[in-house]
């Protein structure tokens, strides 16, 4: 007990941050091989070369450690935001949608274990994880919403569709396909490419840049 | 067949114990289940679902399920070897390819009928989620934890729907309404992935706000019909 207190009282902030980072590293590494369900504080502490007691100085429980790891998985990196913040036109939309899809998938591939654990905890109804998920995509969601509103102003997207609702649906498309895109690789010979192109096609169609329907 | 042999046969079977209740006649001791046995099994499943509404899967124990059903753990083990197996049996009976959903996908979708068809599809799929929310949610969690049993189960539940939408996409391409370069099966898989996640989280972000839900449903239907080539572009 007193050990925890004295640790907290120490003024050596950098060492504290280093230890915490080590525990977060260990959490991320373990999530690569283990599911959130199997993850135990003991394992994280052992992996970081620390005692169980040390773990609890920094985190309340496993979820707390995973939540800290989530902060590292930014789903709105600057290059992705830049794609959505520049205006889309018929000439540039395909390239932009392809860059958005590829960029979103790349973030998932880099942070898959942490993002999967976060979504799992969020889907279990843990509000702090629901919030973490919203925060991670908030800048991207804002930019996508402005893109949708521009499309409605230009009469490319029906005005009756709620821009926020469409934003959430298109983010759901990117989020789930990013999460599962490696799972069904047996369905077509070039699955990764086909799946990505299907997402690009759907984004373009929904944003009013689809091929005109033959009337 | 004695009990250990029966257990081994179940464990070795390529289908595990994933067969639906309707074709499973014997409990784990090899006893043929009569009306009473099937009722007990149903009671255990219902008790597990009640627990899963409040507690994550990993915290649900055999003892808790048995006790919630007013039965002993020994009785539980007559029917299932674990809570995971009980979940797998229960979720296996929920198909996301209902006759109603398949019928909508078999219709002709065009610029006029596309809006109504897409809305009906989103509503039917959501209704299915509302009815089996706990089972589908926990099944998806297990699938997302890469449990192969549940990954396969999720895929099977969607399989006929994805195939029907693949056929629809092919018809749209033949009519010239949908870009011929898009892979029909990849498009169907991506659209169902979207639909599944939208249905799963419809209450999470907004609580039960009917207006926000209606907007989300309308937006999902719009994305479906746009993706399938029923949207003219300008509106």
Tab-separated table of C-alpha atoms in Angstrom:
chain	number	residue	atom	x	y	z
A	1	UNK	CA	0.000	0.000	0.000
A	2	UNK	CA	2.597	2.502	1.118
A	3	UNK	CA	4.752	1.472	-1.853
A	4	UNK	CA	2.045	2.679	-4.218
A	5	UNK	CA	1.736	5.918	-2.318
A	6	UNK	CA	5.425	6.643	-2.311
A	7	UNK	CA	5.671	5.842	-6.031
A	8	UNK	CA	2.930	8.276	-6.798
A	9	UNK	CA	4.643	10.866	-4.637
A	10	UNK	CA	7.885	10.682	-6.525
A	11	UNK	CA	8.693	13.630	-8.685
A	12	UNK	CA	10.593	11.645	-11.299
A	13	UNK	CA	7.917	12.055	-13.894
A	14	UNK	CA	9.897	10.761	-16.853
A	15	UNK	CA	10.602	7.447	-15.163
A	16	UNK	CA	6.932	7.157	-14.381
A	17	UNK	CA	6.038	7.780	-17.991
A	18	UNK	CA	8.635	5.291	-19.153
A	19	UNK	CA	7.274	2.571	-16.922
A	20	UNK	CA	3.743	3.284	-18.068
A	21	UNK	CA	4.850	3.181	-21.717
A	22	UNK	CA	6.517	-0.182	-21.050
A	23	UNK	CA	3.264	-1.557	-19.673
A	24	UNK	CA	1.351	-0.221	-22.688
A	25	UNK	CA	3.941	-1.770	-25.046
A	26	UNK	CA	3.483	-5.084	-23.255
A	27	UNK	CA	-0.308	-4.795	-23.543
A	28	UNK	CA	-0.102	-4.172	-27.300
A	29	UNK	CA	2.374	-7.038	-27.797
A	30	UNK	CA	0.208	-9.474	-25.858
A	31	UNK	CA	-2.931	-8.455	-27.756
A	32	UNK	CA	-1.238	-9.600	-30.968
A	33	UNK	CA	-1.353	-13.197	-29.793
A	34	UNK	CA	-4.060	-13.215	-27.148
A	35	UNK	CA	-7.651	-12.137	-27.145
A	36	UNK	CA	-8.875	-9.479	-24.756
A	37	UNK	CA	-10.734	-12.247	-22.949
A	38	UNK	CA	-7.507	-14.097	-22.176
A	39	UNK	CA	-5.440	-11.076	-21.210
A	40	UNK	CA	-4.497	-10.844	-17.521
A	41	UNK	CA	-2.764	-8.085	-15.569
A	42	UNK	CA	-0.194	-10.659	-14.403
A	43	UNK	CA	0.815	-11.379	-18.017
A	44	UNK	CA	1.173	-7.700	-18.846
A	45	UNK	CA	3.318	-7.053	-15.772
A	46	UNK	CA	5.486	-10.110	-16.472
A	47	UNK	CA	5.945	-9.112	-20.116
A	48	UNK	CA	7.034	-5.626	-19.026
A	49	UNK	CA	9.393	-7.148	-16.443
A	50	UNK	CA	7.462	-5.574	-13.583
A	51	UNK	CA	5.584	-6.809	-10.558
A	52	UNK	CA	1.821	-7.167	-10.382
A	53	UNK	CA	1.765	-4.406	-7.805
A	54	UNK	CA	3.547	-2.098	-10.249
A	55	UNK	CA	0.835	-2.741	-12.840
A	56	UNK	CA	-1.826	-1.565	-10.423
A	57	UNK	CA	0.063	1.629	-9.683
A	58	UNK	CA	-0.581	2.679	-13.266
A	59	UNK	CA	-3.809	0.927	-14.218
A	60	UNK	CA	-6.992	-0.117	-12.440
A	61	UNK	CA	-7.343	-3.271	-14.533
A	62	UNK	CA	-6.671	-4.774	-17.953
A	63	UNK	CA	-9.332	-2.584	-19.584
A	64	UNK	CA	-7.642	0.512	-18.226
A	65	UNK	CA	-4.345	-0.566	-19.823
A	66	UNK	CA	-6.051	-1.329	-23.145
A	67	UNK	CA	-7.749	2.065	-23.044
A	68	UNK	CA	-4.336	3.715	-22.624
A	69	UNK	CA	-3.075	1.720	-25.610
A	70	UNK	CA	-6.031	2.997	-27.677
A	71	UNK	CA	-4.737	6.539	-27.409
A	72	UNK	CA	-1.851	5.445	-29.670
A	73	UNK	CA	-4.146	4.217	-32.437
A	74	UNK	CA	-5.075	7.426	-34.240
A	75	UNK	CA	-7.670	6.689	-36.905
A	76	UNK	CA	-7.587	10.250	-38.211
A	77	UNK	CA	-3.933	10.692	-39.261
A	78	UNK	CA	-3.119	13.980	-41.062
A	79	UNK	CA	-2.646	12.403	-44.508
A	80	UNK	CA	-6.106	10.805	-44.297
A	81	UNK	CA	-7.695	14.053	-43.135
A	82	UNK	CA	-6.023	15.904	-46.000
A	83	UNK	CA	-7.728	13.573	-48.510
A	84	UNK	CA	-11.168	14.390	-47.098
A	85	UNK	CA	-10.514	18.061	-46.532
A	86	UNK	CA	-9.657	18.831	-50.125
A	87	UNK	CA	-12.734	19.280	-52.335
A	88	UNK	CA	-13.719	16.248	-54.416
A	89	UNK	CA	-14.729	16.621	-58.064
A	90	UNK	CA	-15.788	14.110	-60.713
A	91	UNK	CA	-12.184	14.143	-61.955
A	92	UNK	CA	-10.513	13.567	-58.563
A	93	UNK	CA	-13.129	11.590	-56.606
A	94	UNK	CA	-11.998	8.078	-57.579
A	95	UNK	CA	-8.418	8.750	-56.604
A	96	UNK	CA	-9.526	10.404	-53.359
A	97	UNK	CA	-11.892	7.542	-52.411
A	98	UNK	CA	-9.131	5.028	-53.151
A	99	UNK	CA	-6.688	6.975	-50.967
A	100	UNK	CA	-9.247	7.202	-48.153
A	101	UNK	CA	-9.972	3.454	-48.270
A	102	UNK	CA	-6.307	2.455	-48.515
A	103	UNK	CA	-5.379	4.850	-45.708
A	104	UNK	CA	-8.177	3.630	-43.431
A	105	UNK	CA	-7.206	-0.005	-44.072
A	106	UNK	CA	-3.535	0.816	-43.404
A	107	UNK	CA	-4.388	2.245	-39.977
A	108	UNK	CA	-6.315	-0.964	-39.213
A	109	UNK	CA	-3.405	-3.123	-40.354
A	110	UNK	CA	-0.978	-1.183	-38.143
A	111	UNK	CA	-3.143	-1.111	-35.024
A	112	UNK	CA	-5.319	-4.193	-35.539
A	113	UNK	CA	-4.852	-5.829	-32.094
A	114	UNK	CA	-5.620	-2.641	-30.182
A	115	UNK	CA	-8.486	-1.529	-32.430
A	116	UNK	CA	-10.053	-4.968	-32.254
A	117	UNK	CA	-9.824	-5.024	-28.457
A	118	UNK	CA	-11.242	-1.496	-28.275
A	119	UNK	CA	-14.216	-2.310	-30.494
A	120	UNK	CA	-14.833	-5.458	-28.507
A	121	UNK	CA	-14.936	-3.563	-25.227
A	122	UNK	CA	-17.099	-0.861	-26.820
A	123	UNK	CA	-19.530	-3.457	-28.151
A	124	UNK	CA	-19.720	-4.936	-24.662
A	125	UNK	CA	-21.205	-1.575	-23.697
A	126	UNK	CA	-18.186	-0.094	-21.906
A	127	UNK	CA	-18.829	3.600	-22.389
A	128	UNK	CA	-15.221	4.774	-22.073
A	129	UNK	CA	-14.373	2.561	-25.056
A	130	UNK	CA	-17.374	3.788	-27.036
A	131	UNK	CA	-16.045	7.288	-26.377
A	132	UNK	CA	-12.481	6.285	-27.365
A	133	UNK	CA	-13.831	4.890	-30.630
A	134	UNK	CA	-15.762	8.070	-31.364
A	135	UNK	CA	-12.754	10.244	-30.484
A	136	UNK	CA	-10.392	8.281	-32.742
A	137	UNK	CA	-12.547	8.916	-35.815
A	138	UNK	CA	-14.012	12.308	-34.802
A	139	UNK	CA	-11.774	14.480	-37.042
A	140	UNK	CA	-12.325	12.102	-39.962
A	141	UNK	CA	-16.079	12.060	-39.303
A	142	UNK	CA	-16.167	15.870	-39.309
A	143	UNK	CA	-14.339	16.066	-42.635
A	144	UNK	CA	-16.538	13.367	-44.175
A	145	UNK	CA	-19.648	15.193	-43.019
A	146	UNK	CA	-18.489	18.418	-44.678
A	147	UNK	CA	-17.811	16.426	-47.849
A	148	UNK	CA	-21.391	15.077	-47.710
A	149	UNK	CA	-22.854	18.525	-47.116
A	150	UNK	CA	-20.898	19.838	-50.106
A	151	UNK	CA	-22.340	16.982	-52.166
A	152	UNK	CA	-25.848	17.899	-51.087
A	153	UNK	CA	-25.255	21.573	-51.908
A	154	UNK	CA	-24.099	20.481	-55.371
A	155	UNK	CA	-27.172	18.189	-55.680
A	156	UNK	CA	-24.966	15.101	-56.064
A	157	UNK	CA	-26.437	13.544	-52.885
A	158	UNK	CA	-30.190	13.570	-52.094
A	159	UNK	CA	-30.977	16.372	-49.664
A	160	UNK	CA	-33.366	14.145	-47.720
A	161	UNK	CA	-30.466	12.098	-46.320
A	162	UNK	CA	-29.230	13.226	-42.901
A	163	UNK	CA	-25.512	14.120	-43.286
A	164	UNK	CA	-24.566	12.877	-39.796
A	165	UNK	CA	-26.376	9.562	-40.315
A	166	UNK	CA	-24.707	9.062	-43.714
A	167	UNK	CA	-21.331	9.906	-42.156
A	168	UNK	CA	-21.854	7.206	-39.530
A	169	UNK	CA	-22.992	4.619	-42.062
A	170	UNK	CA	-19.980	5.245	-44.339
A	171	UNK	CA	-17.635	5.073	-41.350
A	172	UNK	CA	-19.308	1.772	-40.378
A	173	UNK	CA	-18.569	0.517	-43.903
A	174	UNK	CA	-14.877	1.454	-43.580
A	175	UNK	CA	-14.594	0.231	-39.986
A	176	UNK	CA	-16.074	-3.238	-40.462
A	177	UNK	CA	-14.429	-3.902	-43.838
A	178	UNK	CA	-11.107	-2.705	-42.388
A	179	UNK	CA	-11.574	-5.100	-39.476
A	180	UNK	CA	-12.516	-8.231	-41.436
A	181	UNK	CA	-10.835	-7.763	-44.806
A	182	UNK	CA	-8.287	-10.515	-44.175
A	183	UNK	CA	-10.887	-13.033	-43.021
A	184	UNK	CA	-12.579	-14.080	-46.254
A	185	UNK	CA	-9.629	-14.093	-48.629
A	186	UNK	CA	-10.789	-17.345	-50.226
A	187	UNK	CA	-13.903	-15.840	-51.864
A	188	UNK	CA	-12.169	-14.461	-54.970
A	189	UNK	CA	-8.595	-14.872	-56.233
A	190	UNK	CA	-7.788	-11.182	-55.764
A	191	UNK	CA	-9.897	-10.685	-52.657
A	192	UNK	CA	-7.951	-7.845	-50.983
A	193	UNK	CA	-8.084	-5.801	-54.185
A	194	UNK	CA	-11.720	-6.707	-54.995
A	195	UNK	CA	-12.903	-5.933	-51.477
A	196	UNK	CA	-11.089	-2.594	-51.382
A	197	UNK	CA	-12.479	-1.666	-54.810
A	198	UNK	CA	-16.011	-2.585	-53.692
A	199	UNK	CA	-15.616	-0.180	-50.751
A	200	UNK	CA	-14.273	2.552	-53.065
A	201	UNK	CA	-17.216	1.973	-55.431
A	202	UNK	CA	-19.721	2.190	-52.570
A	203	UNK	CA	-18.149	5.393	-51.215
A	204	UNK	CA	-18.212	6.984	-54.672
A	205	UNK	CA	-21.818	5.920	-55.331
A	206	UNK	CA	-23.005	7.214	-51.944
A	207	UNK	CA	-21.141	10.506	-52.342
A	208	UNK	CA	-22.772	11.061	-55.729
A	209	UNK	CA	-19.766	10.241	-57.914
A	210	UNK	CA	-21.059	6.897	-59.156
A	211	UNK	CA	-21.423	6.084	-62.783
A	212	UNK	CA	-24.672	7.678	-64.016
A	213	UNK	CA	-27.521	5.187	-64.207
A	214	UNK	CA	-28.652	4.420	-67.713
A	215	UNK	CA	-32.197	5.847	-68.026
B	1	UNK	CA	-21.988	-45.635	-27.829
B	2	UNK	CA	-20.799	-44.856	-24.300
B	3	UNK	CA	-20.452	-41.325	-23.016
B	4	UNK	CA	-16.701	-40.745	-23.517
B	5	UNK	CA	-16.948	-42.083	-27.047
B	6	UNK	CA	-19.873	-39.810	-27.776
B	7	UNK	CA	-17.925	-36.831	-26.437
B	8	UNK	CA	-14.944	-37.760	-28.550
B	9	UNK	CA	-17.086	-38.170	-31.637
B	10	UNK	CA	-18.542	-34.712	-31.082
B	11	UNK	CA	-15.106	-33.222	-30.547
B	12	UNK	CA	-13.653	-34.878	-33.647
B	13	UNK	CA	-16.536	-34.090	-35.933
B	14	UNK	CA	-15.627	-31.380	-38.458
B	15	UNK	CA	-18.806	-29.603	-37.495
B	16	UNK	CA	-18.012	-29.765	-33.786
B	17	UNK	CA	-21.319	-29.395	-32.055
B	18	UNK	CA	-22.487	-26.696	-34.393
B	19	UNK	CA	-25.435	-28.649	-35.743
B	20	UNK	CA	-28.729	-26.910	-35.114
B	21	UNK	CA	-30.949	-28.169	-32.329
B	22	UNK	CA	-33.411	-29.678	-34.772
B	23	UNK	CA	-31.001	-32.350	-35.968
B	24	UNK	CA	-29.430	-33.044	-32.609
B	25	UNK	CA	-31.328	-35.784	-30.925
B	26	UNK	CA	-28.991	-36.980	-28.193
B	27	UNK	CA	-27.510	-35.180	-25.211
B	28	UNK	CA	-23.817	-35.509	-24.382
B	29	UNK	CA	-24.409	-38.800	-22.571
B	30	UNK	CA	-25.860	-40.226	-25.733
B	31	UNK	CA	-29.367	-40.237	-24.300
B	32	UNK	CA	-32.005	-39.446	-26.875
B	33	UNK	CA	-33.666	-36.183	-25.846
B	34	UNK	CA	-37.396	-36.344	-25.442
B	35	UNK	CA	-39.701	-33.400	-24.896
B	36	UNK	CA	-38.362	-32.975	-21.363
B	37	UNK	CA	-34.731	-33.058	-22.451
B	38	UNK	CA	-35.309	-30.484	-25.189
B	39	UNK	CA	-37.157	-28.275	-22.722
B	40	UNK	CA	-34.253	-28.467	-20.254
B	41	UNK	CA	-31.798	-27.600	-23.003
B	42	UNK	CA	-33.956	-24.612	-23.983
B	43	UNK	CA	-34.109	-23.504	-20.349
B	44	UNK	CA	-30.304	-23.552	-20.104
B	45	UNK	CA	-29.980	-21.506	-23.311
B	46	UNK	CA	-32.556	-18.971	-22.106
B	47	UNK	CA	-30.743	-18.633	-18.766
B	48	UNK	CA	-27.410	-18.086	-20.539
B	49	UNK	CA	-28.939	-15.383	-22.762
B	50	UNK	CA	-30.346	-13.607	-19.692
B	51	UNK	CA	-26.889	-13.621	-18.090
B	52	UNK	CA	-25.204	-12.432	-21.295
B	53	UNK	CA	-27.485	-9.417	-21.364
B	54	UNK	CA	-25.683	-8.115	-18.285
B	55	UNK	CA	-22.303	-9.862	-18.112
B	56	UNK	CA	-19.507	-10.397	-20.687
B	57	UNK	CA	-19.140	-13.957	-21.996
B	58	UNK	CA	-15.889	-14.575	-20.146
B	59	UNK	CA	-17.579	-13.902	-16.821
B	60	UNK	CA	-20.487	-16.258	-17.404
B	61	UNK	CA	-19.778	-19.588	-15.690
B	62	UNK	CA	-21.468	-22.957	-16.060
B	63	UNK	CA	-22.436	-22.717	-12.415
B	64	UNK	CA	-24.157	-19.350	-12.957
B	65	UNK	CA	-26.055	-20.565	-16.037
B	66	UNK	CA	-27.205	-23.739	-14.279
B	67	UNK	CA	-28.258	-21.819	-11.201
B	68	UNK	CA	-30.129	-19.175	-13.243
B	69	UNK	CA	-32.009	-22.033	-14.918
B	70	UNK	CA	-32.741	-23.601	-11.518
B	71	UNK	CA	-30.646	-26.648	-12.430
B	72	UNK	CA	-27.411	-28.222	-11.245
B	73	UNK	CA	-24.081	-27.857	-13.079
B	74	UNK	CA	-24.182	-31.643	-13.573
B	75	UNK	CA	-27.391	-31.209	-15.571
B	76	UNK	CA	-25.742	-28.453	-17.649
B	77	UNK	CA	-22.939	-30.860	-18.551
B	78	UNK	CA	-25.478	-33.359	-19.875
B	79	UNK	CA	-26.178	-30.901	-22.673
B	80	UNK	CA	-23.102	-28.718	-23.183
B	81	UNK	CA	-19.427	-29.037	-22.350
B	82	UNK	CA	-18.978	-25.308	-21.810
B	83	UNK	CA	-20.717	-21.933	-21.917
B	84	UNK	CA	-18.968	-21.361	-25.267
B	85	UNK	CA	-20.584	-24.499	-26.629
B	86	UNK	CA	-23.971	-23.458	-25.267
B	87	UNK	CA	-23.580	-20.066	-26.997
B	88	UNK	CA	-22.533	-21.735	-30.222
B	89	UNK	CA	-25.605	-23.978	-30.187
B	90	UNK	CA	-27.930	-21.054	-29.433
B	91	UNK	CA	-26.427	-18.599	-31.942
B	92	UNK	CA	-26.285	-21.322	-34.604
B	93	UNK	CA	-30.047	-21.314	-34.797
B	94	UNK	CA	-30.139	-17.604	-35.738
B	95	UNK	CA	-29.909	-17.161	-39.494
B	96	UNK	CA	-29.251	-13.757	-41.025
B	97	UNK	CA	-30.534	-15.153	-44.299
B	98	UNK	CA	-34.246	-15.303	-43.548
B	99	UNK	CA	-36.809	-16.062	-46.291
B	100	UNK	CA	-38.003	-12.437	-46.053
B	101	UNK	CA	-34.472	-11.057	-46.637
B	102	UNK	CA	-33.804	-13.486	-49.499
B	103	UNK	CA	-37.117	-12.581	-51.129
B	104	UNK	CA	-36.217	-8.858	-51.123
B	105	UNK	CA	-32.868	-9.643	-52.739
B	106	UNK	CA	-34.540	-11.713	-55.448
B	107	UNK	CA	-36.722	-8.786	-56.551
B	108	UNK	CA	-35.842	-6.553	-59.480
B	109	UNK	CA	-34.073	-3.456	-58.166
B	110	UNK	CA	-34.163	-0.321	-60.317
B	111	UNK	CA	-34.164	3.457	-59.896
B	112	UNK	CA	-37.828	3.321	-58.815
B	113	UNK	CA	-38.094	0.151	-56.718
B	114	UNK	CA	-34.557	0.411	-55.298
B	115	UNK	CA	-35.520	2.822	-52.523
B	116	UNK	CA	-38.337	0.650	-51.154
B	117	UNK	CA	-36.352	-2.580	-51.553
B	118	UNK	CA	-33.282	-1.185	-49.804
B	119	UNK	CA	-35.359	0.192	-46.938
B	120	UNK	CA	-37.164	-3.144	-46.519
B	121	UNK	CA	-33.830	-4.964	-46.434
B	122	UNK	CA	-32.374	-2.656	-43.769
B	123	UNK	CA	-35.570	-2.900	-41.676
B	124	UNK	CA	-35.774	-6.695	-41.893
B	125	UNK	CA	-32.108	-7.106	-41.021
B	126	UNK	CA	-32.460	-4.708	-38.096
B	127	UNK	CA	-35.578	-6.500	-36.871
B	128	UNK	CA	-33.591	-9.725	-36.824
B	129	UNK	CA	-30.947	-7.957	-34.761
B	130	UNK	CA	-33.518	-6.598	-32.341
B	131	UNK	CA	-34.986	-10.056	-31.849
B	132	UNK	CA	-31.640	-11.799	-31.305
B	133	UNK	CA	-29.486	-8.850	-30.222
B	134	UNK	CA	-27.734	-10.577	-27.330
B	135	UNK	CA	-26.862	-13.732	-29.249
B	136	UNK	CA	-25.700	-11.887	-32.378
B	137	UNK	CA	-23.692	-9.389	-30.345
B	138	UNK	CA	-21.887	-12.042	-28.308
B	139	UNK	CA	-21.390	-14.211	-31.401
B	140	UNK	CA	-19.781	-11.253	-33.190
B	141	UNK	CA	-17.573	-10.542	-30.184
B	142	UNK	CA	-16.349	-14.142	-30.206
B	143	UNK	CA	-15.843	-13.980	-33.999
B	144	UNK	CA	-13.897	-10.748	-33.645
B	145	UNK	CA	-11.698	-12.395	-31.018
B	146	UNK	CA	-10.849	-14.764	-33.895
B	147	UNK	CA	-12.553	-17.785	-32.386
B	148	UNK	CA	-12.713	-19.952	-35.547
B	149	UNK	CA	-15.946	-21.637	-34.478
B	150	UNK	CA	-17.751	-18.297	-34.296
B	151	UNK	CA	-16.030	-16.808	-37.350
B	152	UNK	CA	-17.418	-19.711	-39.350
B	153	UNK	CA	-20.812	-19.394	-37.698
B	154	UNK	CA	-21.084	-15.688	-38.545
B	155	UNK	CA	-20.135	-16.385	-42.120
B	156	UNK	CA	-22.642	-19.229	-42.411
B	157	UNK	CA	-25.457	-17.073	-41.011
B	158	UNK	CA	-24.780	-14.494	-43.741
B	159	UNK	CA	-23.880	-16.914	-46.514
B	160	UNK	CA	-27.217	-17.230	-48.359
B	161	UNK	CA	-27.857	-13.472	-48.055
B	162	UNK	CA	-24.433	-12.619	-49.453
B	163	UNK	CA	-24.973	-15.053	-52.313
B	164	UNK	CA	-28.420	-13.601	-53.087
B	165	UNK	CA	-26.977	-10.071	-53.109
B	166	UNK	CA	-24.102	-11.291	-55.310
B	167	UNK	CA	-26.711	-12.521	-57.819
B	168	UNK	CA	-28.544	-9.200	-57.568
B	169	UNK	CA	-25.305	-7.283	-58.261
B	170	UNK	CA	-24.686	-9.508	-61.301
B	171	UNK	CA	-28.186	-8.744	-62.612
B	172	UNK	CA	-27.539	-5.032	-62.072
B	173	UNK	CA	-24.312	-5.328	-64.074
B	174	UNK	CA	-26.104	-7.204	-66.873
B	175	UNK	CA	-28.675	-4.381	-67.064
B	176	UNK	CA	-25.879	-1.809	-67.248
B	177	UNK	CA	-26.905	-0.163	-63.960
B	178	UNK	CA	-23.823	-1.210	-62.006
B	179	UNK	CA	-20.158	-0.742	-62.899
B	180	UNK	CA	-19.032	-4.004	-64.496
B	181	UNK	CA	-15.550	-3.680	-62.965
B	182	UNK	CA	-16.851	-4.215	-59.408
B	183	UNK	CA	-16.629	-7.774	-58.035
B	184	UNK	CA	-20.242	-8.744	-57.187
B	185	UNK	CA	-19.301	-10.982	-54.237
B	186	UNK	CA	-16.901	-8.388	-52.797
B	187	UNK	CA	-19.604	-5.712	-53.093
B	188	UNK	CA	-22.208	-7.957	-51.422
B	189	UNK	CA	-19.787	-8.819	-48.595
B	190	UNK	CA	-18.872	-5.165	-48.033
B	191	UNK	CA	-22.515	-4.018	-48.011
B	192	UNK	CA	-23.506	-6.742	-45.528
B	193	UNK	CA	-20.496	-5.878	-43.361
B	194	UNK	CA	-21.813	-2.299	-43.249
B	195	UNK	CA	-25.364	-3.467	-42.555
B	196	UNK	CA	-24.274	-5.786	-39.744
B	197	UNK	CA	-22.258	-3.081	-37.967
B	198	UNK	CA	-24.977	-0.440	-38.399
B	199	UNK	CA	-27.526	-2.854	-36.884
B	200	UNK	CA	-25.150	-3.785	-34.063
B	201	UNK	CA	-24.439	-0.223	-32.915
B	202	UNK	CA	-27.736	1.459	-33.719
B	203	UNK	CA	-28.470	2.022	-30.011
B	204	UNK	CA	-24.896	2.435	-28.782
B	205	UNK	CA	-24.202	5.980	-29.930
B	206	UNK	CA	-27.567	7.642	-29.597
B	207	UNK	CA	-29.329	5.576	-26.995
B	208	UNK	CA	-32.857	4.712	-28.073
B	209	UNK	CA	-33.578	7.917	-29.964
B	210	UNK	CA	-36.154	7.025	-32.610
B	211	UNK	CA	-35.405	10.068	-34.802
B	212	UNK	CA	-31.649	9.383	-34.962
B	213	UNK	CA	-32.362	5.696	-35.613
B	214	UNK	CA	-34.736	6.512	-38.468
B	215	UNK	CA	-32.113	8.765	-40.073
B	216	UNK	CA	-29.492	6.035	-39.719
B	217	UNK	CA	-31.825	3.460	-41.282
B	218	UNK	CA	-32.603	5.818	-44.185
B	219	UNK	CA	-28.888	6.503	-44.717
B	220	UNK	CA	-28.024	2.780	-44.685
B	221	UNK	CA	-30.785	2.116	-47.231
B	222	UNK	CA	-29.442	4.950	-49.385
B	223	UNK	CA	-25.907	3.494	-49.308
B	224	UNK	CA	-27.285	0.054	-50.262
B	225	UNK	CA	-29.248	1.294	-53.255
B	226	UNK	CA	-26.446	3.633	-54.344
B	227	UNK	CA	-23.891	0.801	-54.058
B	228	UNK	CA	-26.133	-1.479	-56.099
B	229	UNK	CA	-26.568	1.104	-58.841
B	230	UNK	CA	-30.139	2.243	-58.184
B	231	UNK	CA	-29.228	5.875	-57.569
B	232	UNK	CA	-29.189	8.224	-60.529
B	233	UNK	CA	-26.623	10.593	-59.030
B	234	UNK	CA	-28.511	13.888	-59.054
B	235	UNK	CA	-31.570	14.244	-56.873
